[in-house]
């Protein structure tokens, strides 16, 4: 009776380095490398969350509850989301839950940084990251796998996250793979402590923005990646734009949304801001700015390893 991940394999196996693409399930070394890189960023940002000004006491909002062990959570026949509103990866799963109009679930808040509970990694997610789902005892890891799992489990209700036609699903998965380098470049600027390197880091962002923008423009005229239809492609990227749109202008003087190469992503962001599910899961600009102070000011040592 081992817990299973979203593909049906045991949760013990799912914590190992797999070469499968998290969004399509097909073998892809390049996609695995992108996920590994982003997971590495997530872990370093979690570490930065324990730094000066990290506001660990305010990580929890009104969305969830805190427990001291897995034993306090009813998992049989229940859907449980382990999450933290700070994390853009966790935001993906939470947003997906709201898009699918799922109300009957238990939201368990997991502190990031030095106050992360040991029981979470020991008993729930060996990766130690958020988000994670437990559905009737079975464990599902990784943000986009969680989102796709919810889309399939609750098919027929709420908003479809993956399109019906195979060519559109392929386009969405390709778009998701195009985000990795841009996301890394954005984090590099936010976490960089040497102002003399900012022009080089900004140029890297602009180069990758142009690539992502081209993928969007080739697909549709907007406002979403698939035109008028919201999809997993939007959910995958916009949680990061939601944070960088506020933190980079404040901490680095870089106005991401007003960059010429960001036109389609900016349009996508504005469209997503009108969605009820996004409004229910996004945080105010002041929250992102204040919390991400620790990333912007004390993360230089970690940046050299990205």
PDB file of C-alpha atoms in Angstrom:
ATOM      1  CA  UNK A   1       0.000   0.000   0.000  1.00  0.00           C
ATOM      2  CA  UNK A   2       2.646   2.579  -0.961  1.00  0.00           C
ATOM      3  CA  UNK A   3       1.536   6.093  -1.788  1.00  0.00           C
ATOM      4  CA  UNK A   4       1.439   6.827  -5.490  1.00  0.00           C
ATOM      5  CA  UNK A   5       2.448   9.875  -7.497  1.00  0.00           C
ATOM      6  CA  UNK A   6       0.378  11.243 -10.372  1.00  0.00           C
ATOM      7  CA  UNK A   7       1.745   8.736 -12.863  1.00  0.00           C
ATOM      8  CA  UNK A   8       0.851   5.757 -10.689  1.00  0.00           C
ATOM      9  CA  UNK A   9       4.382   4.947  -9.545  1.00  0.00           C
ATOM     10  CA  UNK A  10       5.324   4.767  -5.881  1.00  0.00           C
ATOM     11  CA  UNK A  11       6.048   8.032  -4.114  1.00  0.00           C
ATOM     12  CA  UNK A  12       9.449   6.705  -3.124  1.00  0.00           C
ATOM     13  CA  UNK A  13      10.396   6.392  -6.794  1.00  0.00           C
ATOM     14  CA  UNK A  14       8.863   9.739  -7.722  1.00  0.00           C
ATOM     15  CA  UNK A  15      11.351  11.600  -5.542  1.00  0.00           C
ATOM     16  CA  UNK A  16      14.276  10.400  -7.629  1.00  0.00           C
ATOM     17  CA  UNK A  17      15.713  12.276 -10.584  1.00  0.00           C
ATOM     18  CA  UNK A  18      13.409  11.300 -13.433  1.00  0.00           C
ATOM     19  CA  UNK A  19      14.109  12.118 -17.078  1.00  0.00           C
ATOM     20  CA  UNK A  20      10.438  12.631 -17.856  1.00  0.00           C
ATOM     21  CA  UNK A  21       8.942  15.945 -18.858  1.00  0.00           C
ATOM     22  CA  UNK A  22       6.619  16.994 -16.027  1.00  0.00           C
ATOM     23  CA  UNK A  23       4.080  18.473 -18.420  1.00  0.00           C
ATOM     24  CA  UNK A  24       3.884  15.771 -21.040  1.00  0.00           C
ATOM     25  CA  UNK A  25       5.261  12.605 -19.437  1.00  0.00           C
ATOM     26  CA  UNK A  26       7.614  11.983 -22.377  1.00  0.00           C
ATOM     27  CA  UNK A  27      11.355  11.482 -22.000  1.00  0.00           C
ATOM     28  CA  UNK A  28      13.282  14.701 -22.438  1.00  0.00           C
ATOM     29  CA  UNK A  29      16.665  15.412 -20.926  1.00  0.00           C
ATOM     30  CA  UNK A  30      16.402  19.115 -21.759  1.00  0.00           C
ATOM     31  CA  UNK A  31      13.057  19.462 -20.017  1.00  0.00           C
ATOM     32  CA  UNK A  32      14.304  17.561 -16.981  1.00  0.00           C
ATOM     33  CA  UNK A  33      17.283  19.927 -16.806  1.00  0.00           C
ATOM     34  CA  UNK A  34      14.970  22.944 -16.907  1.00  0.00           C
ATOM     35  CA  UNK A  35      12.870  21.521 -14.061  1.00  0.00           C
ATOM     36  CA  UNK A  36      15.964  20.660 -12.049  1.00  0.00           C
ATOM     37  CA  UNK A  37      17.288  24.190 -12.510  1.00  0.00           C
ATOM     38  CA  UNK A  38      14.010  25.767 -11.398  1.00  0.00           C
ATOM     39  CA  UNK A  39      13.767  23.366  -8.455  1.00  0.00           C
ATOM     40  CA  UNK A  40      17.271  24.421  -7.454  1.00  0.00           C
ATOM     41  CA  UNK A  41      16.170  28.053  -7.550  1.00  0.00           C
ATOM     42  CA  UNK A  42      13.147  27.192  -5.425  1.00  0.00           C
ATOM     43  CA  UNK A  43      15.326  25.563  -2.781  1.00  0.00           C
ATOM     44  CA  UNK A  44      17.748  28.496  -2.710  1.00  0.00           C
ATOM     45  CA  UNK A  45      14.885  30.952  -2.416  1.00  0.00           C
ATOM     46  CA  UNK A  46      13.480  28.857   0.420  1.00  0.00           C
ATOM     47  CA  UNK A  47      16.857  29.179   2.123  1.00  0.00           C
ATOM     48  CA  UNK A  48      16.849  32.929   1.493  1.00  0.00           C
ATOM     49  CA  UNK A  49      13.452  33.084   3.189  1.00  0.00           C
ATOM     50  CA  UNK A  50      15.185  32.507   6.510  1.00  0.00           C
ATOM     51  CA  UNK A  51      17.391  35.581   6.020  1.00  0.00           C
ATOM     52  CA  UNK A  52      17.039  39.053   7.476  1.00  0.00           C
ATOM     53  CA  UNK A  53      13.713  40.687   6.686  1.00  0.00           C
ATOM     54  CA  UNK A  54      12.117  37.410   5.579  1.00  0.00           C
ATOM     55  CA  UNK A  55       8.906  37.943   7.582  1.00  0.00           C
ATOM     56  CA  UNK A  56       8.541  34.249   8.388  1.00  0.00           C
ATOM     57  CA  UNK A  57       5.817  35.087  10.909  1.00  0.00           C
ATOM     58  CA  UNK A  58       3.651  36.481   8.095  1.00  0.00           C
ATOM     59  CA  UNK A  59       4.033  33.705   5.537  1.00  0.00           C
ATOM     60  CA  UNK A  60       0.598  32.373   6.452  1.00  0.00           C
ATOM     61  CA  UNK A  61      -2.479  34.272   5.362  1.00  0.00           C
ATOM     62  CA  UNK A  62      -6.119  33.305   5.846  1.00  0.00           C
ATOM     63  CA  UNK A  63      -5.963  30.562   3.224  1.00  0.00           C
ATOM     64  CA  UNK A  64      -4.794  27.581   5.269  1.00  0.00           C
ATOM     65  CA  UNK A  65      -3.978  26.064   8.621  1.00  0.00           C
ATOM     66  CA  UNK A  66      -0.820  24.951  10.403  1.00  0.00           C
ATOM     67  CA  UNK A  67      -0.300  21.456  11.807  1.00  0.00           C
ATOM     68  CA  UNK A  68       2.600  19.857  13.677  1.00  0.00           C
ATOM     69  CA  UNK A  69       2.513  16.423  12.001  1.00  0.00           C
ATOM     70  CA  UNK A  70       0.896  14.441   9.208  1.00  0.00           C
ATOM     71  CA  UNK A  71      -1.108  12.573  11.849  1.00  0.00           C
ATOM     72  CA  UNK A  72      -3.199  15.718  12.370  1.00  0.00           C
ATOM     73  CA  UNK A  73      -4.436  15.611   8.776  1.00  0.00           C
ATOM     74  CA  UNK A  74      -7.249  13.392   7.556  1.00  0.00           C
ATOM     75  CA  UNK A  75      -6.035  12.017   4.213  1.00  0.00           C
ATOM     76  CA  UNK A  76      -8.330   9.040   3.610  1.00  0.00           C
ATOM     77  CA  UNK A  77     -10.887  10.066   1.023  1.00  0.00           C
ATOM     78  CA  UNK A  78      -9.653  13.649   1.243  1.00  0.00           C
ATOM     79  CA  UNK A  79      -7.780  16.075  -1.004  1.00  0.00           C
ATOM     80  CA  UNK A  80      -4.993  17.991   0.730  1.00  0.00           C
ATOM     81  CA  UNK A  81      -2.851  20.822  -0.657  1.00  0.00           C
ATOM     82  CA  UNK A  82       0.474  21.598   1.052  1.00  0.00           C
ATOM     83  CA  UNK A  83       1.474  25.088   0.037  1.00  0.00           C
ATOM     84  CA  UNK A  84       2.828  28.539   0.836  1.00  0.00           C
ATOM     85  CA  UNK A  85       1.388  31.694  -0.745  1.00  0.00           C
ATOM     86  CA  UNK A  86       4.873  33.157  -1.206  1.00  0.00           C
ATOM     87  CA  UNK A  87       6.007  30.517  -3.684  1.00  0.00           C
ATOM     88  CA  UNK A  88       5.277  30.961  -7.424  1.00  0.00           C
ATOM     89  CA  UNK A  89       5.414  27.189  -7.872  1.00  0.00           C
ATOM     90  CA  UNK A  90       2.863  26.716  -5.106  1.00  0.00           C
ATOM     91  CA  UNK A  91       0.754  29.484  -6.612  1.00  0.00           C
ATOM     92  CA  UNK A  92       0.370  27.365  -9.744  1.00  0.00           C
ATOM     93  CA  UNK A  93      -1.332  24.520  -7.873  1.00  0.00           C
ATOM     94  CA  UNK A  94      -3.487  26.792  -5.714  1.00  0.00           C
ATOM     95  CA  UNK A  95      -4.609  28.807  -8.751  1.00  0.00           C
ATOM     96  CA  UNK A  96      -5.376  25.566 -10.604  1.00  0.00           C
ATOM     97  CA  UNK A  97      -7.498  24.427  -7.649  1.00  0.00           C
ATOM     98  CA  UNK A  98      -9.564  27.598  -7.860  1.00  0.00           C
ATOM     99  CA  UNK A  99      -9.845  27.470 -11.674  1.00  0.00           C
ATOM    100  CA  UNK A 100     -11.245  23.955 -11.317  1.00  0.00           C
ATOM    101  CA  UNK A 101     -13.805  25.232  -8.774  1.00  0.00           C
ATOM    102  CA  UNK A 102     -12.597  22.792  -6.124  1.00  0.00           C
ATOM    103  CA  UNK A 103     -13.874  23.857  -2.713  1.00  0.00           C
ATOM    104  CA  UNK A 104     -13.602  20.651  -0.718  1.00  0.00           C
ATOM    105  CA  UNK A 105      -9.896  20.451   0.089  1.00  0.00           C
ATOM    106  CA  UNK A 106      -7.665  20.977   3.097  1.00  0.00           C
ATOM    107  CA  UNK A 107      -5.035  23.709   2.675  1.00  0.00           C
ATOM    108  CA  UNK A 108      -2.004  23.033   4.886  1.00  0.00           C
ATOM    109  CA  UNK A 109       0.435  25.907   5.205  1.00  0.00           C
ATOM    110  CA  UNK A 110       4.124  24.967   5.062  1.00  0.00           C
ATOM    111  CA  UNK A 111       6.631  27.529   6.301  1.00  0.00           C
ATOM    112  CA  UNK A 112       9.619  28.087   4.019  1.00  0.00           C
ATOM    113  CA  UNK A 113      13.180  28.717   5.150  1.00  0.00           C
ATOM    114  CA  UNK A 114      14.536  27.938   8.592  1.00  0.00           C
ATOM    115  CA  UNK A 115      11.063  27.282  10.018  1.00  0.00           C
ATOM    116  CA  UNK A 116      10.100  24.625   7.471  1.00  0.00           C
ATOM    117  CA  UNK A 117       8.761  21.690   9.540  1.00  0.00           C
ATOM    118  CA  UNK A 118      10.954  18.580   9.453  1.00  0.00           C
ATOM    119  CA  UNK A 119       7.906  16.316   9.354  1.00  0.00           C
ATOM    120  CA  UNK A 120       6.929  17.705   5.937  1.00  0.00           C
ATOM    121  CA  UNK A 121      10.038  16.362   4.196  1.00  0.00           C
ATOM    122  CA  UNK A 122      10.171  13.214   6.330  1.00  0.00           C
ATOM    123  CA  UNK A 123       6.510  12.261   6.033  1.00  0.00           C
ATOM    124  CA  UNK A 124       5.068  14.020   2.973  1.00  0.00           C
ATOM    125  CA  UNK A 125       7.413  15.316   0.269  1.00  0.00           C
ATOM    126  CA  UNK A 126      11.021  14.038   0.193  1.00  0.00           C
ATOM    127  CA  UNK A 127      11.882  16.989  -2.073  1.00  0.00           C
ATOM    128  CA  UNK A 128      10.891  19.341   0.717  1.00  0.00           C
ATOM    129  CA  UNK A 129       9.275  21.728  -1.779  1.00  0.00           C
ATOM    130  CA  UNK A 130       5.788  23.115  -2.237  1.00  0.00           C
ATOM    131  CA  UNK A 131       3.295  22.456  -3.641  1.00  0.00           C
ATOM    132  CA  UNK A 132       2.346  18.872  -2.934  1.00  0.00           C
ATOM    133  CA  UNK A 133      -1.025  17.136  -3.086  1.00  0.00           C
ATOM    134  CA  UNK A 134      -2.297  14.136  -1.175  1.00  0.00           C
ATOM    135  CA  UNK A 135      -5.423  12.657  -2.694  1.00  0.00           C
ATOM    136  CA  UNK A 136      -6.933   9.808  -0.688  1.00  0.00           C
ATOM    137  CA  UNK A 137      -3.448   8.954   0.598  1.00  0.00           C
ATOM    138  CA  UNK A 138      -1.707   9.172  -2.781  1.00  0.00           C
ATOM    139  CA  UNK A 139       1.005  11.823  -3.175  1.00  0.00           C
ATOM    140  CA  UNK A 140       1.494  14.075  -6.171  1.00  0.00           C
ATOM    141  CA  UNK A 141       4.651  16.195  -6.463  1.00  0.00           C
ATOM    142  CA  UNK A 142       5.799  19.133  -8.673  1.00  0.00           C
ATOM    143  CA  UNK A 143       3.674  22.177  -9.448  1.00  0.00           C
ATOM    144  CA  UNK A 144       2.663  21.479 -13.045  1.00  0.00           C
ATOM    145  CA  UNK A 145       2.068  17.800 -12.352  1.00  0.00           C
ATOM    146  CA  UNK A 146      -0.241  18.868  -9.499  1.00  0.00           C
ATOM    147  CA  UNK A 147      -2.048  21.312 -11.797  1.00  0.00           C
ATOM    148  CA  UNK A 148      -2.483  18.744 -14.569  1.00  0.00           C
ATOM    149  CA  UNK A 149      -3.626  16.140 -12.050  1.00  0.00           C
ATOM    150  CA  UNK A 150      -6.332  18.509 -10.806  1.00  0.00           C
ATOM    151  CA  UNK A 151      -7.367  19.269 -14.383  1.00  0.00           C
ATOM    152  CA  UNK A 152      -7.830  15.577 -15.120  1.00  0.00           C
ATOM    153  CA  UNK A 153      -9.392  14.619 -11.778  1.00  0.00           C
ATOM    154  CA  UNK A 154     -11.956  17.404 -12.025  1.00  0.00           C
ATOM    155  CA  UNK A 155     -12.553  17.229 -15.768  1.00  0.00           C
ATOM    156  CA  UNK A 156     -15.958  18.620 -16.608  1.00  0.00           C
ATOM    157  CA  UNK A 157     -15.984  21.265 -13.898  1.00  0.00           C
ATOM    158  CA  UNK A 158     -14.418  24.672 -13.721  1.00  0.00           C
ATOM    159  CA  UNK A 159     -11.933  25.837 -16.353  1.00  0.00           C
ATOM    160  CA  UNK A 160     -10.186  23.278 -18.589  1.00  0.00           C
ATOM    161  CA  UNK A 161      -6.446  23.845 -18.196  1.00  0.00           C
ATOM    162  CA  UNK A 162      -5.305  21.666 -21.093  1.00  0.00           C
ATOM    163  CA  UNK A 163      -6.960  22.114 -24.502  1.00  0.00           C
ATOM    164  CA  UNK A 164      -8.872  19.319 -26.172  1.00  0.00           C
ATOM    165  CA  UNK A 165      -6.978  19.170 -29.480  1.00  0.00           C
ATOM    166  CA  UNK A 166      -3.596  17.360 -29.457  1.00  0.00           C
ATOM    167  CA  UNK A 167      -1.880  20.112 -31.466  1.00  0.00           C
ATOM    168  CA  UNK A 168      -2.969  22.724 -28.933  1.00  0.00           C
ATOM    169  CA  UNK A 169      -1.814  20.555 -26.035  1.00  0.00           C
ATOM    170  CA  UNK A 170       1.540  20.181 -27.765  1.00  0.00           C
ATOM    171  CA  UNK A 171       1.738  23.961 -28.218  1.00  0.00           C
ATOM    172  CA  UNK A 172       1.006  24.530 -24.523  1.00  0.00           C
ATOM    173  CA  UNK A 173       3.702  22.060 -23.479  1.00  0.00           C
ATOM    174  CA  UNK A 174       6.205  23.671 -25.834  1.00  0.00           C
ATOM    175  CA  UNK A 175       5.403  27.116 -24.421  1.00  0.00           C
ATOM    176  CA  UNK A 176       6.002  25.842 -20.895  1.00  0.00           C
ATOM    177  CA  UNK A 177       9.452  24.545 -21.855  1.00  0.00           C
ATOM    178  CA  UNK A 178      10.331  27.983 -23.251  1.00  0.00           C
ATOM    179  CA  UNK A 179       9.939  29.705 -19.874  1.00  0.00           C
ATOM    180  CA  UNK A 180      12.872  28.142 -18.036  1.00  0.00           C
ATOM    181  CA  UNK A 181      15.723  30.373 -19.222  1.00  0.00           C
ATOM    182  CA  UNK A 182      13.640  33.526 -18.793  1.00  0.00           C
ATOM    183  CA  UNK A 183      12.661  32.622 -15.242  1.00  0.00           C
ATOM    184  CA  UNK A 184      16.279  31.912 -14.350  1.00  0.00           C
ATOM    185  CA  UNK A 185      17.371  35.254 -15.846  1.00  0.00           C
ATOM    186  CA  UNK A 186      14.738  37.131 -13.841  1.00  0.00           C
ATOM    187  CA  UNK A 187      15.861  35.483 -10.602  1.00  0.00           C
ATOM    188  CA  UNK A 188      19.495  36.288 -11.372  1.00  0.00           C
ATOM    189  CA  UNK A 189      18.712  39.994 -11.558  1.00  0.00           C
ATOM    190  CA  UNK A 190      16.587  39.982  -8.412  1.00  0.00           C
ATOM    191  CA  UNK A 191      19.195  38.070  -6.417  1.00  0.00           C
ATOM    192  CA  UNK A 192      22.260  39.813  -7.842  1.00  0.00           C
ATOM    193  CA  UNK A 193      24.124  42.065  -5.390  1.00  0.00           C
ATOM    194  CA  UNK A 194      26.700  43.595  -7.765  1.00  0.00           C
ATOM    195  CA  UNK A 195      25.062  46.577  -9.501  1.00  0.00           C
ATOM    196  CA  UNK A 196      27.825  46.660 -12.116  1.00  0.00           C
ATOM    197  CA  UNK A 197      26.486  43.357 -13.465  1.00  0.00           C
ATOM    198  CA  UNK A 198      22.900  44.585 -13.810  1.00  0.00           C
ATOM    199  CA  UNK A 199      23.257  45.652 -17.481  1.00  0.00           C
ATOM    200  CA  UNK A 200      24.504  42.170 -18.399  1.00  0.00           C
ATOM    201  CA  UNK A 201      21.711  40.508 -16.427  1.00  0.00           C
ATOM    202  CA  UNK A 202      19.089  42.799 -17.971  1.00  0.00           C
ATOM    203  CA  UNK A 203      20.369  41.990 -21.455  1.00  0.00           C
ATOM    204  CA  UNK A 204      19.951  38.283 -20.694  1.00  0.00           C
ATOM    205  CA  UNK A 205      16.360  38.966 -19.632  1.00  0.00           C
ATOM    206  CA  UNK A 206      15.661  40.891 -22.833  1.00  0.00           C
ATOM    207  CA  UNK A 207      17.119  38.113 -24.968  1.00  0.00           C
ATOM    208  CA  UNK A 208      14.931  35.511 -23.297  1.00  0.00           C
ATOM    209  CA  UNK A 209      11.882  37.777 -23.284  1.00  0.00           C
ATOM    210  CA  UNK A 210      12.189  38.069 -27.055  1.00  0.00           C
ATOM    211  CA  UNK A 211      12.233  34.280 -27.376  1.00  0.00           C
ATOM    212  CA  UNK A 212       9.179  33.761 -25.185  1.00  0.00           C
ATOM    213  CA  UNK A 213       7.343  36.651 -26.807  1.00  0.00           C
ATOM    214  CA  UNK A 214       7.999  35.112 -30.236  1.00  0.00           C
ATOM    215  CA  UNK A 215       6.484  31.812 -29.081  1.00  0.00           C
ATOM    216  CA  UNK A 216       3.365  33.670 -27.903  1.00  0.00           C
ATOM    217  CA  UNK A 217       3.038  35.774 -31.050  1.00  0.00           C
ATOM    218  CA  UNK A 218       3.424  32.745 -33.297  1.00  0.00           C
ATOM    219  CA  UNK A 219       0.574  31.026 -31.476  1.00  0.00           C
ATOM    220  CA  UNK A 220      -2.133  33.708 -31.300  1.00  0.00           C
ATOM    221  CA  UNK A 221      -2.980  37.386 -31.072  1.00  0.00           C
ATOM    222  CA  UNK A 222      -3.789  37.073 -27.375  1.00  0.00           C
ATOM    223  CA  UNK A 223      -4.635  37.951 -24.789  1.00  0.00           C
ATOM    224  CA  UNK A 224      -3.801  34.438 -23.573  1.00  0.00           C
ATOM    225  CA  UNK A 225      -1.318  32.054 -25.118  1.00  0.00           C
ATOM    226  CA  UNK A 226      -4.170  30.285 -26.934  1.00  0.00           C
ATOM    227  CA  UNK A 227      -5.920  33.527 -27.796  1.00  0.00           C
ATOM    228  CA  UNK A 228      -9.205  33.922 -25.934  1.00  0.00           C
ATOM    229  CA  UNK A 229      -8.749  30.565 -24.196  1.00  0.00           C
ATOM    230  CA  UNK A 230      -6.991  30.348 -20.820  1.00  0.00           C
ATOM    231  CA  UNK A 231      -4.669  27.362 -20.461  1.00  0.00           C
ATOM    232  CA  UNK A 232      -1.874  25.739 -18.472  1.00  0.00           C
ATOM    233  CA  UNK A 233       0.648  27.848 -20.420  1.00  0.00           C
ATOM    234  CA  UNK A 234      -0.735  31.012 -18.822  1.00  0.00           C
ATOM    235  CA  UNK A 235      -0.923  29.492 -15.361  1.00  0.00           C
ATOM    236  CA  UNK A 236       2.660  28.202 -15.605  1.00  0.00           C
ATOM    237  CA  UNK A 237       4.292  31.544 -16.363  1.00  0.00           C
ATOM    238  CA  UNK A 238       2.067  34.238 -14.914  1.00  0.00           C
ATOM    239  CA  UNK A 239       2.678  33.258 -11.279  1.00  0.00           C
ATOM    240  CA  UNK A 240       6.299  34.335 -11.847  1.00  0.00           C
ATOM    241  CA  UNK A 241       5.355  37.506 -13.740  1.00  0.00           C
ATOM    242  CA  UNK A 242       3.010  38.339 -10.842  1.00  0.00           C
ATOM    243  CA  UNK A 243       6.024  38.538  -8.532  1.00  0.00           C
ATOM    244  CA  UNK A 244       8.651  40.032 -10.830  1.00  0.00           C
ATOM    245  CA  UNK A 245       6.278  42.749 -12.088  1.00  0.00           C
ATOM    246  CA  UNK A 246       6.378  44.208  -8.567  1.00  0.00           C
ATOM    247  CA  UNK A 247       9.735  43.179  -7.125  1.00  0.00           C
ATOM    248  CA  UNK A 248      12.069  44.067 -10.002  1.00  0.00           C
ATOM    249  CA  UNK A 249      10.912  47.692 -10.414  1.00  0.00           C
ATOM    250  CA  UNK A 250      11.176  48.193  -6.653  1.00  0.00           C
ATOM    251  CA  UNK A 251      14.450  46.406  -5.921  1.00  0.00           C
ATOM    252  CA  UNK A 252      16.299  46.720  -9.241  1.00  0.00           C
ATOM    253  CA  UNK A 253      14.663  49.635 -11.056  1.00  0.00           C
ATOM    254  CA  UNK A 254      13.726  47.317 -13.931  1.00  0.00           C
ATOM    255  CA  UNK A 255      10.132  47.713 -15.134  1.00  0.00           C
ATOM    256  CA  UNK A 256       9.517  44.304 -16.644  1.00  0.00           C
ATOM    257  CA  UNK A 257       6.005  44.935 -17.958  1.00  0.00           C
ATOM    258  CA  UNK A 258       7.059  48.043 -19.877  1.00  0.00           C
ATOM    259  CA  UNK A 259       9.861  46.290 -21.731  1.00  0.00           C
ATOM    260  CA  UNK A 260       9.090  46.223 -25.493  1.00  0.00           C
ATOM    261  CA  UNK A 261       9.846  42.507 -25.596  1.00  0.00           C
ATOM    262  CA  UNK A 262       7.319  41.834 -22.848  1.00  0.00           C
ATOM    263  CA  UNK A 263       4.263  43.090 -24.735  1.00  0.00           C
ATOM    264  CA  UNK A 264       2.496  39.742 -25.095  1.00  0.00           C
ATOM    265  CA  UNK A 265       3.358  38.537 -21.594  1.00  0.00           C
ATOM    266  CA  UNK A 266       2.180  41.880 -20.193  1.00  0.00           C
ATOM    267  CA  UNK A 267      -1.087  41.490 -22.081  1.00  0.00           C
ATOM    268  CA  UNK A 268      -1.396  37.944 -20.769  1.00  0.00           C
ATOM    269  CA  UNK A 269      -0.720  39.147 -17.218  1.00  0.00           C
ATOM    270  CA  UNK A 270      -3.398  41.830 -17.426  1.00  0.00           C
ATOM    271  CA  UNK A 271      -5.928  39.314 -18.747  1.00  0.00           C
ATOM    272  CA  UNK A 272      -5.117  36.874 -15.932  1.00  0.00           C
ATOM    273  CA  UNK A 273      -5.506  39.645 -13.357  1.00  0.00           C
ATOM    274  CA  UNK A 274      -9.182  39.817 -14.344  1.00  0.00           C
ATOM    275  CA  UNK A 275      -9.755  36.155 -13.529  1.00  0.00           C
ATOM    276  CA  UNK A 276     -11.538  35.438 -10.247  1.00  0.00           C
ATOM    277  CA  UNK A 277      -9.335  32.426  -9.485  1.00  0.00           C
ATOM    278  CA  UNK A 278      -6.199  34.524  -9.923  1.00  0.00           C
ATOM    279  CA  UNK A 279      -7.546  37.296  -7.720  1.00  0.00           C
ATOM    280  CA  UNK A 280      -8.289  34.738  -5.011  1.00  0.00           C
ATOM    281  CA  UNK A 281      -4.721  33.417  -4.999  1.00  0.00           C
ATOM    282  CA  UNK A 282      -2.478  36.356  -5.918  1.00  0.00           C
ATOM    283  CA  UNK A 283      -0.998  38.620  -3.227  1.00  0.00           C
ATOM    284  CA  UNK A 284      -0.750  42.427  -3.016  1.00  0.00           C
ATOM    285  CA  UNK A 285       2.304  44.128  -4.486  1.00  0.00           C
ATOM    286  CA  UNK A 286       3.401  45.298  -1.039  1.00  0.00           C
ATOM    287  CA  UNK A 287       3.506  41.695   0.191  1.00  0.00           C
ATOM    288  CA  UNK A 288       5.793  40.561  -2.621  1.00  0.00           C
ATOM    289  CA  UNK A 289       8.045  43.601  -2.279  1.00  0.00           C
ATOM    290  CA  UNK A 290       8.444  43.245   1.474  1.00  0.00           C
ATOM    291  CA  UNK A 291       8.890  39.495   1.534  1.00  0.00           C
ATOM    292  CA  UNK A 292      11.301  39.364  -1.415  1.00  0.00           C
ATOM    293  CA  UNK A 293      13.553  41.888   0.296  1.00  0.00           C
ATOM    294  CA  UNK A 294      15.562  38.978   1.683  1.00  0.00           C
ATOM    295  CA  UNK A 295      16.076  37.552  -1.810  1.00  0.00           C
ATOM    296  CA  UNK A 296      17.123  40.914  -3.220  1.00  0.00           C
ATOM    297  CA  UNK A 297      19.521  41.840  -0.432  1.00  0.00           C
ATOM    298  CA  UNK A 298      21.149  38.708   0.987  1.00  0.00           C
ATOM    299  CA  UNK A 299      21.103  36.092  -1.764  1.00  0.00           C
ATOM    300  CA  UNK A 300      24.318  36.993  -3.630  1.00  0.00           C
ATOM    301  CA  UNK A 301      26.189  33.901  -2.403  1.00  0.00           C
ATOM    302  CA  UNK A 302      23.470  31.590  -3.710  1.00  0.00           C
ATOM    303  CA  UNK A 303      23.371  33.354  -7.097  1.00  0.00           C
ATOM    304  CA  UNK A 304      26.853  32.165  -8.018  1.00  0.00           C
ATOM    305  CA  UNK A 305      25.520  28.590  -8.033  1.00  0.00           C
ATOM    306  CA  UNK A 306      22.561  29.158 -10.367  1.00  0.00           C
TER     307      UNK A 306
END
